[in-house]
């Protein structure tokens, strides 16, 4: 089972209880990585705003039981 820690997926066996200092360092690293991505991409919008632009997609796949296919056999 995977857990999500501040938006980053990690394996259960790697997750340990973080001290307050470790949690602050982890959050700082995530913020710095996010800033670096924004600079490289030239993004002017924050992550939350960008996530609002993504819409959910649902797909229904039809079966391939077409009459035309059965006639060719």
N, CA, C and O atoms as a printed pandas DataFrame, in Angstrom:
     atom_number atom_name residue_name chain_id  residue_number  x_coord  y_coord  z_coord
0              1         N          UNK        A               1    0.844   -1.173    0.000
1              2        CA          UNK        A               1    0.000    0.000    0.000
2              3         C          UNK        A               1    0.892    1.240    0.000
3              4         O          UNK        A               1    1.886    1.288    0.725
4              5         N          UNK        A               2    0.550    2.224   -0.794
5              6        CA          UNK        A               2    1.288    3.485   -0.843
6              7         C          UNK        A               2    0.608    4.513    0.037
7              8         O          UNK        A               2   -0.614    4.517    0.188
8              9         N          UNK        A               3    1.412    5.377    0.609
9             10        CA          UNK        A               3    0.878    6.506    1.356
10            11         C          UNK        A               3    1.312    7.773    0.669
11            12         O          UNK        A               3    2.300    7.785   -0.065
12            13         N          UNK        A               4    0.582    8.835    0.902
13            14        CA          UNK        A               4    0.945   10.118    0.318
14            15         C          UNK        A               4    1.378   11.034    1.448
15            16         O          UNK        A               4    0.652   11.230    2.423
16            17         N          UNK        A               5    2.575   11.593    1.301
17            18        CA          UNK        A               5    3.114   12.502    2.297
18            19         C          UNK        A               5    3.324   13.845    1.631
19            20         O          UNK        A               5    4.269   14.013    0.860
20            21         N          UNK        A               6    2.455   14.807    1.918
21            22        CA          UNK        A               6    2.539   16.151    1.335
22            23         C          UNK        A               6    2.550   16.090   -0.184
23            24         O          UNK        A               6    3.319   16.814   -0.817
24            25         N          UNK        A               7    1.721   15.251   -0.784
25            26        CA          UNK        A               7    1.595   15.209   -2.233
26            27         C          UNK        A               7    2.585   14.297   -2.926
27            28         O          UNK        A               7    2.556   14.192   -4.152
28            29         N          UNK        A               8    3.473   13.624   -2.177
29            30        CA          UNK        A               8    4.473   12.758   -2.792
30            31         C          UNK        A               8    4.207   11.333   -2.340
31            32         O          UNK        A               8    4.140   11.070   -1.139
32            33         N          UNK        A               9    4.054   10.400   -3.290
33            34        CA          UNK        A               9    3.805    9.012   -2.946
34            35         C          UNK        A               9    5.074    8.330   -2.468
35            36         O          UNK        A               9    6.117    8.461   -3.109
36            37         N          UNK        A              10    5.013    7.606   -1.360
37            38        CA          UNK        A              10    6.162    6.877   -0.837
38            39         C          UNK        A              10    5.696    5.511   -0.367
39            40         O          UNK        A              10    4.529    5.337   -0.016
40            41         N          UNK        A              11    6.602    4.542   -0.358
41            42        CA          UNK        A              11    6.280    3.194    0.078
42            43         C          UNK        A              11    6.127    3.161    1.594
43            44         O          UNK        A              11    6.782    3.925    2.304
44            45         N          UNK        A              12    5.253    2.267    2.097
45            46        CA          UNK        A              12    5.022    2.149    3.534
46            47         C          UNK        A              12    6.305    1.878    4.305
47            48         O          UNK        A              12    6.543    2.478    5.352
48            49         N          UNK        A              13    7.127    0.978    3.789
49            50        CA          UNK        A              13    8.323    0.601    4.529
50            51         C          UNK        A              13    9.322    1.744    4.643
51            52         O          UNK        A              13   10.208    1.702    5.497
52            53         N          UNK        A              14    9.196    2.764    3.800
53            54        CA          UNK        A              14   10.099    3.916    3.852
54            55         C          UNK        A              14    9.559    5.019    4.746
55            56         O          UNK        A              14   10.277    5.956    5.094
56            57         N          UNK        A              15    8.290    4.903    5.115
57            58        CA          UNK        A              15    7.671    5.962    5.907
58            59         C          UNK        A              15    7.906    5.677    7.381
59            60         O          UNK        A              15    7.538    4.621    7.895
60            61         N          UNK        A              16    8.521    6.635    8.044
61            62        CA          UNK        A              16    8.710    6.550    9.485
62            63         C          UNK        A              16    8.108    7.803   10.085
63            64         O          UNK        A              16    7.873    8.793    9.393
64            65         N          UNK        A              17    7.867    7.744   11.355
65            66        CA          UNK        A              17    7.316    8.925   12.012
66            67         C          UNK        A              17    8.351   10.039   11.963
67            68         O          UNK        A              17    9.479    9.871   12.429
68            69         N          UNK        A              18    7.967   11.168   11.402
69            70        CA          UNK        A              18    8.884   12.282   11.250
70            71         C          UNK        A              18    8.864   13.161   12.491
71            72         O          UNK        A              18    7.817   13.412   13.088
72            73         N          UNK        A              19   10.046   13.617   12.857
73            74        CA          UNK        A              19   10.106   14.608   13.926
74            75         C          UNK        A              19    9.699   15.948   13.332
75            76         O          UNK        A              19    9.612   16.088   12.112
76            77         N          UNK        A              20    9.453   16.920   14.178
77            78        CA          UNK        A              20    9.062   18.249   13.693
78            79         C          UNK        A              20   10.149   18.836   12.800
79            80         O          UNK        A              20    9.845   19.444   11.774
80            81         N          UNK        A              21   11.407   18.659   13.180
81            82        CA          UNK        A              21   12.510   19.204   12.385
82            83         C          UNK        A              21   12.594   18.522   11.025
83            84         O          UNK        A              21   12.811   19.184   10.010
84            85         N          UNK        A              22   12.423   17.197   10.999
85            86        CA          UNK        A              22   12.455   16.470    9.730
86            87         C          UNK        A              22   11.304   16.897    8.827
87            88         O          UNK        A              22   11.469   17.032    7.614
88            89         N          UNK        A              23   10.145   17.107    9.429
89            90        CA          UNK        A              23    8.988   17.527    8.641
90            91         C          UNK        A              23    9.206   18.918    8.050
91            92         O          UNK        A              23    8.833   19.168    6.903
92            93         N          UNK        A              24    9.807   19.825    8.823
93            94        CA          UNK        A              24   10.109   21.161    8.313
94            95         C          UNK        A              24   11.100   21.082    7.157
95            96         O          UNK        A              24   10.936   21.761    6.143
96            97         N          UNK        A              25   12.135   20.245    7.314
97            98        CA          UNK        A              25   13.121   20.085    6.241
98            99         C          UNK        A              25   12.484   19.497    4.992
99           100         O          UNK        A              25   12.783   19.935    3.880
100          101         N          UNK        A              26   11.608   18.507    5.161
101          102        CA          UNK        A              26   10.927   17.880    4.030
102          103         C          UNK        A              26   10.074   18.909    3.290
103          104         O          UNK        A              26   10.110   18.985    2.061
104          105         N          UNK        A              27    9.311   19.696    4.039
105          106        CA          UNK        A              27    8.465   20.725    3.420
106          107         C          UNK        A              27    9.307   21.765    2.700
107          108         O          UNK        A              27    8.931   22.232    1.625
108          109         N          UNK        A              28   10.451   22.135    3.286
109          110        CA          UNK        A              28   11.344   23.094    2.651
110          111         C          UNK        A              28   11.865   22.541    1.326
111          112         O          UNK        A              28   11.918   23.259    0.327
112          113         N          UNK        A              29   12.250   21.259    1.321
113          114        CA          UNK        A              29   12.739   20.634    0.085
114          115         C          UNK        A              29   11.655   20.623   -0.979
115          116         O          UNK        A              29   11.936   20.891   -2.147
116          117         N          UNK        A              30   10.422   20.320   -0.598
117          118        CA          UNK        A              30    9.316   20.314   -1.558
118          119         C          UNK        A              30    9.067   21.706   -2.124
119          120         O          UNK        A              30    8.819   21.853   -3.321
120          121         N          UNK        A              31    9.131   22.717   -1.282
121          122        CA          UNK        A              31    8.934   24.092   -1.746
122          123         C          UNK        A              31   10.037   24.511   -2.707
123          124         O          UNK        A              31    9.766   25.145   -3.727
124          125         N          UNK        A              32   11.282   24.160   -2.387
125          126        CA          UNK        A              32   12.405   24.510   -3.254
126          127         C          UNK        A              32   12.295   23.803   -4.606
127          128         O          UNK        A              32   12.553   24.404   -5.649
128          129         N          UNK        A              33   11.910   22.524   -4.584
129          130        CA          UNK        A              33   11.744   21.784   -5.839
130          131         C          UNK        A              33   10.635   22.404   -6.678
131          132         O          UNK        A              33   10.756   22.496   -7.900
132          133         N          UNK        A              34    9.559   22.827   -6.033
133          134        CA          UNK        A              34    8.455   23.469   -6.743
134          135         C          UNK        A              34    8.906   24.785   -7.369
135          136         O          UNK        A              34    8.546   25.090   -8.506
136          137         N          UNK        A              35    9.694   25.566   -6.627
137          138        CA          UNK        A              35   10.213   26.829   -7.160
138          139         C          UNK        A              35   11.111   26.580   -8.365
139          140         O          UNK        A              35   11.043   27.305   -9.358
140          141         N          UNK        A              36   11.952   25.554   -8.276
141          142        CA          UNK        A              36   12.854   25.238   -9.387
142          143         C          UNK        A              36   12.062   24.849  -10.627
143          144         O          UNK        A              36   12.410   25.252  -11.737
144          145         N          UNK        A              37   10.994   24.064  -10.447
145          146        CA          UNK        A              37   10.161   23.676  -11.581
146          147         C          UNK        A              37    9.516   24.901  -12.214
147          148         O          UNK        A              37    9.456   25.003  -13.439
148          149         N          UNK        A              38    9.039   25.822  -11.404
149          150        CA          UNK        A              38    8.402   27.029  -11.927
150          151         C          UNK        A              38    9.381   27.856  -12.735
151          152         O          UNK        A              38    9.031   28.384  -13.791
152          153         N          UNK        A              39   10.610   27.973  -12.244
153          154        CA          UNK        A              39   11.621   28.754  -12.953
154          155         C          UNK        A              39   11.952   28.097  -14.286
155          156         O          UNK        A              39   12.045   28.773  -15.310
156          157         N          UNK        A              40   12.129   26.771  -14.271
157          158        CA          UNK        A              40   12.479   26.063  -15.503
158          159         C          UNK        A              40   11.360   26.121  -16.534
159          160         O          UNK        A              40   11.623   26.203  -17.733
160          161         N          UNK        A              41   10.130   26.079  -16.081
161          162        CA          UNK        A              41    8.983   26.086  -16.997
162          163         C          UNK        A              41    8.473   27.492  -17.284
163          164         O          UNK        A              41    7.654   27.682  -18.183
164          165         N          UNK        A              42    8.940   28.461  -16.544
165          166        CA          UNK        A              42    8.455   29.823  -16.719
166          167         C          UNK        A              42    7.026   29.986  -16.254
167          168         O          UNK        A              42    6.279   30.795  -16.804
168          169         N          UNK        A              43    6.637   29.219  -15.240
169          170        CA          UNK        A              43    5.259   29.264  -14.757
170          171         C          UNK        A              43    5.034   30.478  -13.869
171          172         O          UNK        A              43    5.861   30.803  -13.017
172          173         N          UNK        A              44    3.917   31.135  -14.079
173          174        CA          UNK        A              44    3.535   32.256  -13.233
174          175         C          UNK        A              44    2.403   31.879  -12.278
175          176         O          UNK        A              44    2.009   32.684  -11.434
176          177         N          UNK        A              45    1.882   30.664  -12.408
177          178        CA          UNK        A              45    0.759   30.232  -11.590
178          179         C          UNK        A              45    1.225   29.206  -10.562
179          180         O          UNK        A              45    2.138   28.424  -10.826
180          181         N          UNK        A              46    0.593   29.214   -9.390
181          182        CA          UNK        A              46    0.956   28.248   -8.365
182          183         C          UNK        A              46    0.346   26.881   -8.677
183          184         O          UNK        A              46   -0.499   26.746   -9.562
184          185         N          UNK        A              47    0.792   25.881   -7.935
185          186        CA          UNK        A              47    0.380   24.497   -8.183
186          187         C          UNK        A              47   -1.136   24.322   -8.044
187          188         O          UNK        A              47   -1.757   23.640   -8.860
188          189         N          UNK        A              48   -1.731   24.931   -7.020
189          190        CA          UNK        A              48   -3.172   24.787   -6.800
190          191         C          UNK        A              48   -3.974   25.333   -7.980
191          192         O          UNK        A              48   -4.970   24.738   -8.392
192          193         N          UNK        A              49   -3.534   26.461   -8.515
193          194        CA          UNK        A              49   -4.218   27.040   -9.672
194          195         C          UNK        A              49   -4.069   26.137  -10.882
195          196         O          UNK        A              49   -5.027   25.932  -11.627
196          197         N          UNK        A              50   -2.876   25.596  -11.083
197          198        CA          UNK        A              50   -2.643   24.697  -12.212
198          199         C          UNK        A              50   -3.523   23.450  -12.111
199          200         O          UNK        A              50   -4.017   22.955  -13.124
200          201         N          UNK        A              51   -3.717   22.946  -10.895
201          202        CA          UNK        A              51   -4.536   21.751  -10.714
202          203         C          UNK        A              51   -6.001   22.016  -11.054
203          204         O          UNK        A              51   -6.720   21.087  -11.421
204          205         N          UNK        A              52   -6.455   23.252  -10.942
205          206        CA          UNK        A              52   -7.839   23.589  -11.287
206          207         C          UNK        A              52   -8.072   23.526  -12.793
207          208         O          UNK        A              52   -9.212   23.384  -13.237
208          209         N          UNK        A              53   -7.004   23.629  -13.582
209          210        CA          UNK        A              53   -7.134   23.563  -15.032
210          211         C          UNK        A              53   -7.297   22.132  -15.538
211          212         O          UNK        A              53   -7.694   21.921  -16.683
212          213         N          UNK        A              54   -6.998   21.171  -14.707
213          214        CA          UNK        A              54   -7.077   19.769  -15.103
214          215         C          UNK        A              54   -8.476   19.266  -14.795
215          216         O          UNK        A              54   -8.950   19.382  -13.665
216          217         N          UNK        A              55   -9.132   18.710  -15.796
217          218        CA          UNK        A              55  -10.478   18.198  -15.573
218          219         C          UNK        A              55  -10.453   16.679  -15.524
219          220         O          UNK        A              55   -9.569   16.036  -16.090
220          221         N          UNK        A              56  -11.428   16.127  -14.843
221          222        CA          UNK        A              56  -11.535   14.682  -14.747
222          223         C          UNK        A              56  -12.010   14.118  -16.074
223          224         O          UNK        A              56  -12.778   14.750  -16.800
224          225         N          UNK        A              57  -11.544   12.933  -16.371
225          226        CA          UNK        A              57  -11.901   12.273  -17.619
226          227         C          UNK        A              57  -12.478   10.908  -17.286
227          228         O          UNK        A              57  -11.917   10.170  -16.476
228          229         N          UNK        A              58  -13.593   10.576  -17.908
229          230        CA          UNK        A              58  -14.119    9.223  -17.769
230          231         C          UNK        A              58  -14.310    8.642  -19.163
231          232         O          UNK        A              58  -14.712    9.339  -20.094
232          233         N          UNK        A              59  -14.019    7.372  -19.285
233          234        CA          UNK        A              59  -14.057    6.708  -20.582
234          235         C          UNK        A              59  -14.862    5.425  -20.449
235          236         O          UNK        A              59  -14.699    4.675  -19.487
236          237         N          UNK        A              60  -15.721    5.183  -21.412
237          238        CA          UNK        A              60  -16.450    3.922  -21.483
238          239         C          UNK        A              60  -16.036    3.225  -22.766
239          240         O          UNK        A              60  -16.139    3.787  -23.856
240          241         N          UNK        A              61  -15.572    2.004  -22.624
241          242        CA          UNK        A              61  -15.097    1.246  -23.779
242          243         C          UNK        A              61  -16.212    0.329  -24.254
243          244         O          UNK        A              61  -16.791   -0.423  -23.470
244          245         N          UNK        A              62  -16.504    0.401  -25.541
245          246        CA          UNK        A              62  -17.531   -0.458  -26.121
246          247         C          UNK        A              62  -16.935   -1.823  -26.435
247          248         O          UNK        A              62  -15.745   -1.950  -26.721
248          249         N          UNK        A              63  -17.768   -2.817  -26.376
249          250        CA          UNK        A              63  -17.337   -4.146  -26.779
250          251         C          UNK        A              63  -17.145   -4.206  -28.281
251          252         O          UNK        A              63  -17.671   -3.365  -29.009
252          253         N          UNK        A              64  -16.401   -5.184  -28.748
253          254        CA          UNK        A              64  -16.134   -5.286  -30.188
254          255         C          UNK        A              64  -17.015   -6.343  -30.856
255          256         O          UNK        A              64  -16.579   -6.994  -31.806
256          257         N          UNK        A              65  -18.215   -6.518  -30.387
257          258        CA          UNK        A              65  -19.150   -7.481  -30.958
258          259         C          UNK        A              65  -19.998   -6.805  -32.026
259          260         O          UNK        A              65  -21.189   -6.563  -31.826
260          261         N          UNK        A              66  -19.382   -6.505  -33.152
261          262        CA          UNK        A              66  -20.094   -5.851  -34.244
262          263         C          UNK        A              66  -20.575   -6.896  -35.246
263          264         O          UNK        A              66  -19.901   -7.894  -35.503
264          265         N          UNK        A              67  -21.731   -6.647  -35.792
265          266        CA          UNK        A              67  -22.323   -7.558  -36.763
266          267         C          UNK        A              67  -21.425   -7.707  -37.989
267          268         O          UNK        A              67  -21.346   -8.789  -38.571
268          269         N          UNK        A              68  -20.747   -6.627  -38.385
269          270        CA          UNK        A              68  -19.878   -6.659  -39.564
270          271         C          UNK        A              68  -18.726   -7.646  -39.392
271          272         O          UNK        A              68  -18.336   -8.327  -40.341
272          273         N          UNK        A              69  -18.187   -7.718  -38.182
273          274        CA          UNK        A              69  -17.070   -8.637  -37.935
274          275         C          UNK        A              69  -17.525  -10.091  -38.031
275          276         O          UNK        A              69  -16.793  -10.939  -38.539
276          277         N          UNK        A              70  -18.721  -10.376  -37.547
277          278        CA          UNK        A              70  -19.221  -11.745  -37.580
278          279         C          UNK        A              70  -19.534  -12.190  -39.004
279          280         O          UNK        A              70  -19.414  -13.377  -39.309
280          281         N          UNK        A              71  -19.930  -11.277  -39.878
281          282        CA          UNK        A              71  -20.243  -11.626  -41.262
282          283         C          UNK        A              71  -18.998  -11.994  -42.051
283          284         O          UNK        A              71  -19.092  -12.758  -43.012
284          285         N          UNK        A              72  -17.833  -11.474  -41.673
285          286        CA          UNK        A              72  -16.617  -11.752  -42.446
286          287         C          UNK        A              72  -16.038  -13.122  -42.153
287          288         O          UNK        A              72  -15.195  -13.594  -42.917
288          289         N          UNK        A              73  -16.452  -13.781  -41.082
289          290        CA          UNK        A              73  -15.895  -15.107  -40.752
290          291         C          UNK        A              73  -16.425  -16.182  -41.633
291          292         O          UNK        A              73  -16.052  -17.345  -41.479
